C-alpha cells in the first residue's frame, strides 16, 4: 500500500487508543505502519523538504486534527497521547475525513 493521506490515518489512529492508556508516538507509528502494510521503503520515503518522512508527517497531522479540531485525543505527556471521552464516542464512526471530526462532538 502507498502512504495514506492524513485523513485516512484518522480513524486507524483513534481506535487503538480506546484502551485509555497513554501511547507513545514511536509505539503508535510502528503499529500504524503495520496496519497500512507499509514497506520499509514507504516508511522511509521523505517529504520534499527532507526533514520528515511522509508517513510520520501523516500521523502527526492526524494527531493535530484529532486534538485541535475535535478534542478526541489528549496530550498528557511529552510525545504521548490518549483518547478522550469524546474520542471514545467517536471511535465507532466509519467516516475518516475532516468532516467526521466535528460530527463526533
C-alpha positions in Angstrom: 0.0 0.0 0.0 1.2 3.5 -0.7 1.5 6.1 2.1 -2.0 7.0 3.3 -3.1 10.7 3.5 -3.6 12.1 6.9 -7.4 11.8 6.7 -7.1 8.0 6.1 -5.0 7.8 9.2 -7.6 9.5 11.5 -9.8 6.5 12.5 -7.0 3.9 12.5 -5.1 6.2 14.8 -8.0 6.7 17.2 -9.5 3.2 17.5 -6.4 1.5 19.2 -6.3 4.3 21.8 -9.6 3.1 23.2 -7.7 1.2 25.9 -7.4 4.7 27.6 -3.7 4.3 28.4 -1.1 6.8 27.3 0.5 5.8 24.0 4.0 6.9 22.9 4.5 8.3 19.4 7.0 5.6 18.5 4.7 2.8 19.5 1.8 4.2 17.5 3.9 4.9 14.4 5.1 1.3 14.3 1.6 -0.1 14.8 0.0 2.2 12.2 2.8 1.4 9.6 1.9 -2.3 10.2 -1.8 -1.6 9.9 -1.3 0.0 6.5 1.2 -2.7 5.5 3.9 -0.2 4.5 7.2 -1.5 3.2 10.5 -0.2 4.6 10.9 2.0 1.6 7.4 3.5 2.1 8.2 4.1 5.7 11.5 5.8 4.8 10.2 8.0 2.0 10.9 11.6 2.8 8.9 14.8 2.2 10.5 17.1 -0.5 12.0 19.2 2.4 13.9 16.1 3.5 13.1 17.0 7.1 10.5 14.3 7.9 9.2 11.0 6.5 5.9 11.2 4.6 4.3 8.6 6.9 5.4 10.4 10.1 4.0 13.6 8.7 0.6 12.0 8.0 0.4 10.5 11.5 1.4 13.8 13.2 -1.1 15.7 11.1 -3.8 13.2 12.1 -2.9 13.7 15.7 -3.1 17.5 15.4 -6.6 17.3 13.8 -7.8 14.8 16.4 -6.6 17.1 19.2 -7.2 20.6 18.0 -10.3 20.2 15.9 -12.2 17.6 17.7 -10.7 17.2 21.2 -10.7 13.5 20.5 -7.2 12.9 22.0 -5.3 14.5 24.8 -1.6 15.0 25.1 -0.9 14.4 28.8 2.8 13.6 28.4 5.6 14.7 26.0 5.4 12.5 22.9 2.4 10.6 24.3 -1.3 10.8 24.0 -4.5 9.1 24.9 -8.2 9.1 23.9 -10.7 11.4 25.5 -14.4 10.6 26.3 -15.4 12.4 23.0 -12.8 10.2 21.2 -14.2 7.0 22.7 -17.6 8.0 21.4 -16.3 8.9 18.0 -14.1 5.8 17.6 -17.1 3.7 16.4 -17.8 6.0 13.4 -16.9 4.8 10.0 -16.0 8.1 8.3 -12.4 9.1 8.2 -12.1 12.6 6.9 -12.0 16.0 8.4 -15.8 16.4 8.2 -16.0 13.4 10.5 -14.2 15.2 13.4 -16.7 17.9 14.3 -19.6 15.5 14.0 -18.0 13.4 16.8 -18.6 16.2 19.3 
